[in-house]
Every structure is written in structure tokens, then in C-alpha cells.
CSV table of C-alpha atoms (C1' of nucleotides) in Angstrom, one decimal:
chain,number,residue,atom,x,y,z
A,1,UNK,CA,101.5,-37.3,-187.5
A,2,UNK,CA,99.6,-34.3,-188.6
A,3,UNK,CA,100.8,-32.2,-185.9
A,4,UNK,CA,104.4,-33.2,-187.1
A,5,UNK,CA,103.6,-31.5,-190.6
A,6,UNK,CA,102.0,-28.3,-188.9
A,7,UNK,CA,105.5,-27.9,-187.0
A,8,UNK,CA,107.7,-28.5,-190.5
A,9,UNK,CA,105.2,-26.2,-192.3
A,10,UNK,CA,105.3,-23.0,-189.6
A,11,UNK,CA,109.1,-23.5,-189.5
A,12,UNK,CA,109.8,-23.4,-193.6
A,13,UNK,CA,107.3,-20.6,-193.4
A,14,UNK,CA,109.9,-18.3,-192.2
A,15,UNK,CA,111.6,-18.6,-195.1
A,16,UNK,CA,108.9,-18.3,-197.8
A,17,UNK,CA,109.6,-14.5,-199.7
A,18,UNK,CA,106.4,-13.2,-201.3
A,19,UNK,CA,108.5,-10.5,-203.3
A,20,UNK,CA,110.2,-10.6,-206.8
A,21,UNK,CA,113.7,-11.5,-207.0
A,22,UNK,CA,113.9,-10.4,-210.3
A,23,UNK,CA,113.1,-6.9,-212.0
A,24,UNK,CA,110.4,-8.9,-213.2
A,25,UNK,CA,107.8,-6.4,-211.5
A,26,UNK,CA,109.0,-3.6,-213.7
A,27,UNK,CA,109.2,-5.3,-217.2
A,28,UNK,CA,106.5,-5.9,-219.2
A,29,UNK,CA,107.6,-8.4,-221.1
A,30,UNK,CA,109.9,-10.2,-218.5
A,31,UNK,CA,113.0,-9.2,-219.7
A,32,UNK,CA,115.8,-11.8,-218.9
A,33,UNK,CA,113.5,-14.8,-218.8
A,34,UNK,CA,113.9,-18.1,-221.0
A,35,UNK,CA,113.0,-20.8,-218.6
A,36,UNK,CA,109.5,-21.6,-217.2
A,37,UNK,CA,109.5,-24.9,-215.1
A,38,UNK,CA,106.2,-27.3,-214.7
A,39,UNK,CA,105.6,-30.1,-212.2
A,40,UNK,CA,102.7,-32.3,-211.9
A,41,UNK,CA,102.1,-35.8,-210.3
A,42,UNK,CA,99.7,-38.8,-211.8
A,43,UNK,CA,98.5,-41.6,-210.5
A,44,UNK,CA,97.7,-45.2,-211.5
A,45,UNK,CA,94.1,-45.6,-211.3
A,46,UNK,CA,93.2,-48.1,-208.5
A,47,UNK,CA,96.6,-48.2,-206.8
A,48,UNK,CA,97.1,-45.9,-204.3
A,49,UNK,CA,100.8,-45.8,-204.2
A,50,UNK,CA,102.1,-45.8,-207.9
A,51,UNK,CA,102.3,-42.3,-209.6
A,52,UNK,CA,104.5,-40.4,-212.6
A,53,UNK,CA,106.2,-38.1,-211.2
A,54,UNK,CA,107.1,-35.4,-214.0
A,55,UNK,CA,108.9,-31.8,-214.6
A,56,UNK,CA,108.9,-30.2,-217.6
A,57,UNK,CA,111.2,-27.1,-218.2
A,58,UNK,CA,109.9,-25.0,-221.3
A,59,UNK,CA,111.3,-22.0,-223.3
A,60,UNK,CA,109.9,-18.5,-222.6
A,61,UNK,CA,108.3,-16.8,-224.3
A,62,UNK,CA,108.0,-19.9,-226.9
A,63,UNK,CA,106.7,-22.2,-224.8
A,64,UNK,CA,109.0,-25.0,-226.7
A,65,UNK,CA,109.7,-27.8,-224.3
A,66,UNK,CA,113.1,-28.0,-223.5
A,67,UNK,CA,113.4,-30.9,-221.1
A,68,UNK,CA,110.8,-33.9,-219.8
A,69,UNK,CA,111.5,-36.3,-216.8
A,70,UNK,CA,109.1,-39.2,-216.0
A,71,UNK,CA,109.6,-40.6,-213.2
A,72,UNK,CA,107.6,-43.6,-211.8
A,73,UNK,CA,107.2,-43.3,-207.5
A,74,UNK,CA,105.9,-45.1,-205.0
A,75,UNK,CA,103.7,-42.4,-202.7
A,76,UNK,CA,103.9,-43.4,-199.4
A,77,UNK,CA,101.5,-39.9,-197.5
A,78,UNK,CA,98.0,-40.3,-197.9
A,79,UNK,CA,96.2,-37.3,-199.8
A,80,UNK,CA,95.4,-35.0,-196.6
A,81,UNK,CA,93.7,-31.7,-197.7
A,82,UNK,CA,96.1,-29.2,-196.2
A,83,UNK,CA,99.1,-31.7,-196.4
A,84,UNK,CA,99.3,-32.6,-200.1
A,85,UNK,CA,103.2,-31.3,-199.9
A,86,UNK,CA,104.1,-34.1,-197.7
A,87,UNK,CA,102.9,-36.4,-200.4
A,88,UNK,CA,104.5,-35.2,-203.4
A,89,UNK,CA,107.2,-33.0,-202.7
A,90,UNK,CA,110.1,-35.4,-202.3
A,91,UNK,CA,109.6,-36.6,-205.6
A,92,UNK,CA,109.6,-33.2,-207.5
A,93,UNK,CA,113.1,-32.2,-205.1
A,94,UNK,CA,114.4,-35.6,-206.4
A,95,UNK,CA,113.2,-34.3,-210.2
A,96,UNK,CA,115.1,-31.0,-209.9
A,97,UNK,CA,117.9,-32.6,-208.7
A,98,UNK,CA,118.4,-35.1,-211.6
A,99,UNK,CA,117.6,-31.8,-213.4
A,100,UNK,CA,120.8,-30.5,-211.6
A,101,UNK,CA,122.7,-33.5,-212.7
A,102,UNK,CA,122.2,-33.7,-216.0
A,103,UNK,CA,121.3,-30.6,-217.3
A,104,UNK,CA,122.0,-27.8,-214.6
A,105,UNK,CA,122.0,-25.0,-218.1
A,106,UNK,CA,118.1,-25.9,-218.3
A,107,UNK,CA,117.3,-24.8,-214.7
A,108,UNK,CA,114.2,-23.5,-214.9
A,109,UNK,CA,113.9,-19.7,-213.7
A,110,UNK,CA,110.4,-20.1,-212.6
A,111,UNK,CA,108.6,-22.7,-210.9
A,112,UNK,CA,104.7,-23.6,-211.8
A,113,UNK,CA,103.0,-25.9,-209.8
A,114,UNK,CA,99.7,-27.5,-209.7
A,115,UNK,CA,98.4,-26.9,-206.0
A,116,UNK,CA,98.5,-23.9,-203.8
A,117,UNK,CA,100.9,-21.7,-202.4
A,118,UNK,CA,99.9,-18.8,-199.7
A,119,UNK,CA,96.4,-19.2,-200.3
A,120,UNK,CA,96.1,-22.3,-197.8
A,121,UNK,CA,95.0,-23.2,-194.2
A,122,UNK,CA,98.2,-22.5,-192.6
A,123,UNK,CA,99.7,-20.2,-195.3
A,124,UNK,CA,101.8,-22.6,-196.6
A,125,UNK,CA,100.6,-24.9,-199.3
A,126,UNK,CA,102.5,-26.9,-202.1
A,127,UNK,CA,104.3,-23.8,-204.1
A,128,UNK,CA,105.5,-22.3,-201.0
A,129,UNK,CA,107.2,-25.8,-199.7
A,130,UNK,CA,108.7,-27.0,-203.4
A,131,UNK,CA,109.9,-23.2,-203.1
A,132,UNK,CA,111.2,-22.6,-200.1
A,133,UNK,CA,113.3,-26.2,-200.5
A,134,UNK,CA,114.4,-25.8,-204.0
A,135,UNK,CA,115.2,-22.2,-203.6
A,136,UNK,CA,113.4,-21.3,-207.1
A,137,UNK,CA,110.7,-18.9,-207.5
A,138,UNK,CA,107.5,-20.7,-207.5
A,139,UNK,CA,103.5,-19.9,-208.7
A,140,UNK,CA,100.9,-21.5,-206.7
A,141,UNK,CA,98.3,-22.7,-210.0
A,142,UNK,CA,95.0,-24.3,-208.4
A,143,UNK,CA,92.2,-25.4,-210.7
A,144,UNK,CA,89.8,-25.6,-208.1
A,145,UNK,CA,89.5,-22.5,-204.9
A,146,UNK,CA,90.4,-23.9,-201.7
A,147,UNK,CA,87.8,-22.6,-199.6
A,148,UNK,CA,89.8,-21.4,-196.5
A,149,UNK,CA,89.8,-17.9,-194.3
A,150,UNK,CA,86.7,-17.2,-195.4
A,151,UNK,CA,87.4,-17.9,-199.5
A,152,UNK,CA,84.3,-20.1,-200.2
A,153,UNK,CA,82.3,-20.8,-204.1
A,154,UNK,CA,79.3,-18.8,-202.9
A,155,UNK,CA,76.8,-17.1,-205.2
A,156,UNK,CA,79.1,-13.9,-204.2
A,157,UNK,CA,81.8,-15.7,-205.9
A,158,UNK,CA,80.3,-17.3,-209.0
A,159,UNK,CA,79.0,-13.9,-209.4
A,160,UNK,CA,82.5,-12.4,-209.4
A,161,UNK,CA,83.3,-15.4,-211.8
A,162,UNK,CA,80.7,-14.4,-214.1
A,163,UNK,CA,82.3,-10.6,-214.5
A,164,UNK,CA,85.5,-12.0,-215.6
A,165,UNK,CA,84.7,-11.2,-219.6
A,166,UNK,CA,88.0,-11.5,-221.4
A,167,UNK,CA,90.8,-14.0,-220.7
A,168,UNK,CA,93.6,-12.0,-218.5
A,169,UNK,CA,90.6,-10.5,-216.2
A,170,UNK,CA,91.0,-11.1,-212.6
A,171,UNK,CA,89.4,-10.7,-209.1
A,172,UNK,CA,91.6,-10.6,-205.8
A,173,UNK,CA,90.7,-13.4,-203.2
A,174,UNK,CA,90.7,-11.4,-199.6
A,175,UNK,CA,91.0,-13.1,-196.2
A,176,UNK,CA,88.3,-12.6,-193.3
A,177,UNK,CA,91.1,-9.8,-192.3
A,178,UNK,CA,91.3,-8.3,-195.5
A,179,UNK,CA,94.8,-10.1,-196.7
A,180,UNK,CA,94.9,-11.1,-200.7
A,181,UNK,CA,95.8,-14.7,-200.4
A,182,UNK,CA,95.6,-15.1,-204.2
A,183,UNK,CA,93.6,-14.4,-207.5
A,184,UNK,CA,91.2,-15.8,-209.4
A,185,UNK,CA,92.5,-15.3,-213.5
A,186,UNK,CA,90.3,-15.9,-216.4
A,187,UNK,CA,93.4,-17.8,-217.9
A,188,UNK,CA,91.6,-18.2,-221.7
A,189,UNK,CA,88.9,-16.4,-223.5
A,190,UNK,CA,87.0,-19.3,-224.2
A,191,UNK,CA,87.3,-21.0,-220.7
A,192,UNK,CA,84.0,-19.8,-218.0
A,193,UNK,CA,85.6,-21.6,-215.1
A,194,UNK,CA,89.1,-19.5,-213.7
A,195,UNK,CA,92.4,-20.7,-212.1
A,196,UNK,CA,93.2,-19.6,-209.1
A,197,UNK,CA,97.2,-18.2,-208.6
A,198,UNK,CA,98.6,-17.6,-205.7
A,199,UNK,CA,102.4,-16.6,-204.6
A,200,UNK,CA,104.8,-19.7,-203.9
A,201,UNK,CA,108.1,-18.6,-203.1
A,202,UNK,CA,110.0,-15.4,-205.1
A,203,UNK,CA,107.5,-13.8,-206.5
A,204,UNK,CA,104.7,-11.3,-206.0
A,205,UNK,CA,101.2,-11.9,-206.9
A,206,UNK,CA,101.4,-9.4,-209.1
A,207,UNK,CA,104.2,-11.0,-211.3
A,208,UNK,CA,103.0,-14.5,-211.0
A,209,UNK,CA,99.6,-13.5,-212.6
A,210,UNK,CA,100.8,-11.3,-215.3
A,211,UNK,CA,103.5,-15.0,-216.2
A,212,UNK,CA,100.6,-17.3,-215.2
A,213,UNK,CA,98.9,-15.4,-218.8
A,214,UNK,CA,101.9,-15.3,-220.2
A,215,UNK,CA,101.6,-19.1,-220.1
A,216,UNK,CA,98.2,-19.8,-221.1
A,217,UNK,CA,97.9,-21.0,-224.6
A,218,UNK,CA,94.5,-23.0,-223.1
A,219,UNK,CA,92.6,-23.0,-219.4
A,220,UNK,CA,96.1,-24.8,-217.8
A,221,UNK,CA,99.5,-23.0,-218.0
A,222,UNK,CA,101.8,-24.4,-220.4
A,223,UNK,CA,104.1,-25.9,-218.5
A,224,UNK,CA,101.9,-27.6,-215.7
A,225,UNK,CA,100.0,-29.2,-218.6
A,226,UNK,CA,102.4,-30.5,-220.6
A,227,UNK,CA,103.8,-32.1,-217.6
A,228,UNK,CA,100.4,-33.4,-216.8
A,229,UNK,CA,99.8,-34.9,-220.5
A,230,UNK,CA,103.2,-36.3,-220.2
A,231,UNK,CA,102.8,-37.8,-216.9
A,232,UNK,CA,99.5,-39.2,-218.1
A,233,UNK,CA,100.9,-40.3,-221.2
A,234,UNK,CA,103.8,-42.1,-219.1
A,235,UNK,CA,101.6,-44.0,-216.4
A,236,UNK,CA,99.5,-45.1,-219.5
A,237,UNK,CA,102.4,-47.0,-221.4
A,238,UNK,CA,103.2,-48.2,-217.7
A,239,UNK,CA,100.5,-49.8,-217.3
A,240,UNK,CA,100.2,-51.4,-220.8
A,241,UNK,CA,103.8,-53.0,-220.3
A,242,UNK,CA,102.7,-54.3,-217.3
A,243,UNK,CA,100.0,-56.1,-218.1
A,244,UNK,CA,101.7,-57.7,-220.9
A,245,UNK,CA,103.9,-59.2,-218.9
A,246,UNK,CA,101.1,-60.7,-217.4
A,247,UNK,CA,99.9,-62.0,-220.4
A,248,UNK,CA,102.5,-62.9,-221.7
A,249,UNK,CA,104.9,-64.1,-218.9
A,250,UNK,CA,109.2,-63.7,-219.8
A,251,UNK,CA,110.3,-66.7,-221.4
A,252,UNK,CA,112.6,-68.9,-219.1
A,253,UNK,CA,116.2,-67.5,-219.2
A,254,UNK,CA,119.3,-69.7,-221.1
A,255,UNK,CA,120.4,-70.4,-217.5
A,256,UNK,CA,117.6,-72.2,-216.9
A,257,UNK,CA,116.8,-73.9,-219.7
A,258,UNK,CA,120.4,-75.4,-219.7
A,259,UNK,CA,120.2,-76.5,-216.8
A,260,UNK,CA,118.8,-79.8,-217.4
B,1,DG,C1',72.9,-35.5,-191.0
B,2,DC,C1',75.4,-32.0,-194.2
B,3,DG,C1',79.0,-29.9,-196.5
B,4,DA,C1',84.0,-29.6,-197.5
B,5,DC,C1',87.8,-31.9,-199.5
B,6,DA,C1',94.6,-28.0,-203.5
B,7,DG,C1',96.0,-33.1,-205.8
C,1,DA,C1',93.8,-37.6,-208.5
C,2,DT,C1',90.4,-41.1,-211.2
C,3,DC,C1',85.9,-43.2,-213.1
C,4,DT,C1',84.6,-41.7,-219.0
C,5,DT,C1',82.1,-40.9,-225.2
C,6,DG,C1',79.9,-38.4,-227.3
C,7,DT,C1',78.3,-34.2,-228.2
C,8,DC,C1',76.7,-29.4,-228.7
C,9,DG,C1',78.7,-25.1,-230.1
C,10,DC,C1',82.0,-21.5,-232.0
DNA sequence: GCGACAG
DNA sequence: ATCTTGTCGC
């Protein structure tokens, strides 16, 4: 099954563009740009198949949010390090497609998601697939450094950590042959531990960390977090309704109590 | 046996 | 991802 994935993720590779598609790179203040997407999946503790499925599209530079879908989904991929696109990314497609049916003016220019996106095993992680499928520039946001091509959380690396002083500092992330796969960003003043962007689709690493800031009212980009708090949110009122109606089983219906 | 392991 | 409250500090 695995080697099934490897063949679907060196084909869409081809298509993955690592460049702005926007004058983005030139313009300080990203001229042009009013819509910053976020996607984020949740899960229902102790049930591996039940997640919220959620994209948020918020206003730039405001950060307002503009749109919310929850989704509940039923996973069917196990969580494969490597793979983790084959387990979510059908439901964030389906997302932007209700997106495009109900509300195609809200389209979000920019695409945040919570995974990685060059910076992976087989150069294609989570960013780089939603991308490449949806066609919409996409930022590869990981909260924790997949250690891969020779990236590992050595003393070398905390070390680098610890010379990020003020929020908006970074440090490239180099392959064993000398390719940036990625940058670790002190996101916010007050947070030690960085985030690591990387380049999904679209966009240049350059541009994606510059926005990634842009974004960062705390440690977690706007928009990835308030579709995480909202996915949360959603799975918790979930599961309260269902359990009520354990509790407290549905009366019988007039059909059947008629019946007699 | 030990360390890694995006979410 | 999730398990989990308070708590120390600015």
C-alpha cells in the first residue's frame, strides 16, 4: 500500500512550483492580498476514525475570520509518518470545494496548513499535495522538525534555536547536499520553541516566511489556529450530543406510539 | 535494545 | 493527534 502512495507522491511532484505566483516577492506589505486560508484536522479522543475536519478563510491583513466549515469525517488511512496526506487530504479537497459552492468570492489566496510541505522524506509532504490538487498556493507550517536528510533536534540545533532572539528571526534548514528544505521562524517574541515553514505549492520560502509572520498574532499562524480551536470546539459539542443521546434515549416517535 | 515518529 | 490543572512568570 505504501509503495502505492510513493508512486502518487513522485508523480504529483512534478507539478509542485516552489516560486511566487504573485508579485508577492517584491512587496513588502503583500499588496493585492485579502484572503489567507487555514486547515486543520481533530480527532475524537479514543476513536480512531472520527475527526473535524475544518477550513477557515480569514481577512488579511486583519486577520477577521471570514468563513468556518466543520466538518465531521470518518478517516479511513492510518497516521503513517511520511504519508499523513493520504489521511487527511480528501477531506480538506472536499472543504474547498463546498468553499467553491457556496462562497467561491471567499476563495482563499493562500493556503496554510498544519504539516509539511518540501521539507519531507520524499519531498512531498501535506502542503505540497493539498497544493498541487487544489491549485492554491500553499505554506507548509510544522510545529515540530521532521528530522529527515539529515535535519535532526541535535544540540547543533537547539543551539541555533537558542540564537533566535526576537520573534521574526529565522535559521535556514539545509539538506545533507546543501538544499534549504525549509526554515525554522521564531513565530512570537514570547514563544522559545520555533515553527518550522516550508514551501507547499506557489510560493517561495522566502514569501511564505515573511506571510507565516505576517500571521502570527501568538506561536500558531492565525489561520491554522483558529481552525484548530474551531475544530476542537466542534468535536467537543460532538461528543456531548452524543452522549446525551445515550443518556437520554429519543422518545418513541408518534408512529409508534399509535400503533397500538 | 534504542531512537524516531509532520498530524 | 490525545491524555490534562494548576502554576510560575512577565
Amino acid at each position: 500500500m505504501q509503495r502505492g502512495w510513493e508512486r502518487d507522491q513522485a508523480q504529483l511532484k512534478a507539478d509542485v512550483i516552489e516560486q511566487d505566483t504573485e508579485a508577492w516577492q517584491s512587496s513588502p506589505s503583500f499588496a493585492g492580498l485579502e484572503r489567507v486560508g487555514g486547515v486543520d484536522l481533530s480527532y475524537v479522543k479514543g476513536d480512531d476514525t472520527s475527526a473535524c475536519a475544518s477550513l477557515v478563510v480569514l481577512s488579511y491583513p486583519d486577520l477577521e475570520v471570514l468563513y468556518e466549515d466543520c466538518c465531521m469525517v470518518a478517516v479511513n488511512a492510518p497516521y503513517v509518518a511520511g504519508f499523513l496526506a493520504f489521511r487527511e487530504v480528501p477531506f480538506l479537497v472536499d472543504a474547498m470545494q463546498r468553499l467553491e459552492e457556496r462562497r467561491p468570492g471567499l476563495r482563499p489566496q493562500v493556503l496554510l496548513v498544519d504539516g509539511n510541505g518540501i521539507l519531507h522524506h520524499r519531498g512531498f509532504g501535506l502542503a505540497c499535495h493539498l497544493g498541487v490538487l487544489t491549485g492554491l498556493p500553499c505554506i507548509g507550517v510544522a510545529k515540530n522538525l521532521l528530522q529527515v536528510d539529515g535535519l535532526s533536534n541535535d544540540e547543533l540545533h537547539k543551539e541555533q534555536i537558542r540564537d533566535l532572539q526576537a520573534g521574526g528571526d529565522t535559521f535556514p534548514l539545509s539538506s545533507t547536499s546543501g538544499r534549504i528544505l525549509g526554515m525554522a521562524l521564531r513565530s512570537y517574541a514570547k514563544s522559545t520553541k520555533p515553527v518550522y515553514i516550508s514551501v507547499g505549492h506557489k510560493m517561495s520560502l522566502q514569501s511564505a516566511v515573511r506571510l507565516v509572520h505576517s500571521c502570527c498574532k501568538y506561536r500558531v499562524p492565525e489561520p491554522i489556529r483558529q481552525a484548530d480551536i474551531r475544530s476542537r470546539e466542534y468535536i467537543r459539542k460532538h461528543v456531548e450530543a452524543s452522549s446525551a443521546a445515550v443518556s437520554q434515549p429519543e422518545r418513541m416517535s408518534e408512529d409508534a406510539d399509535s400503533e397500538h
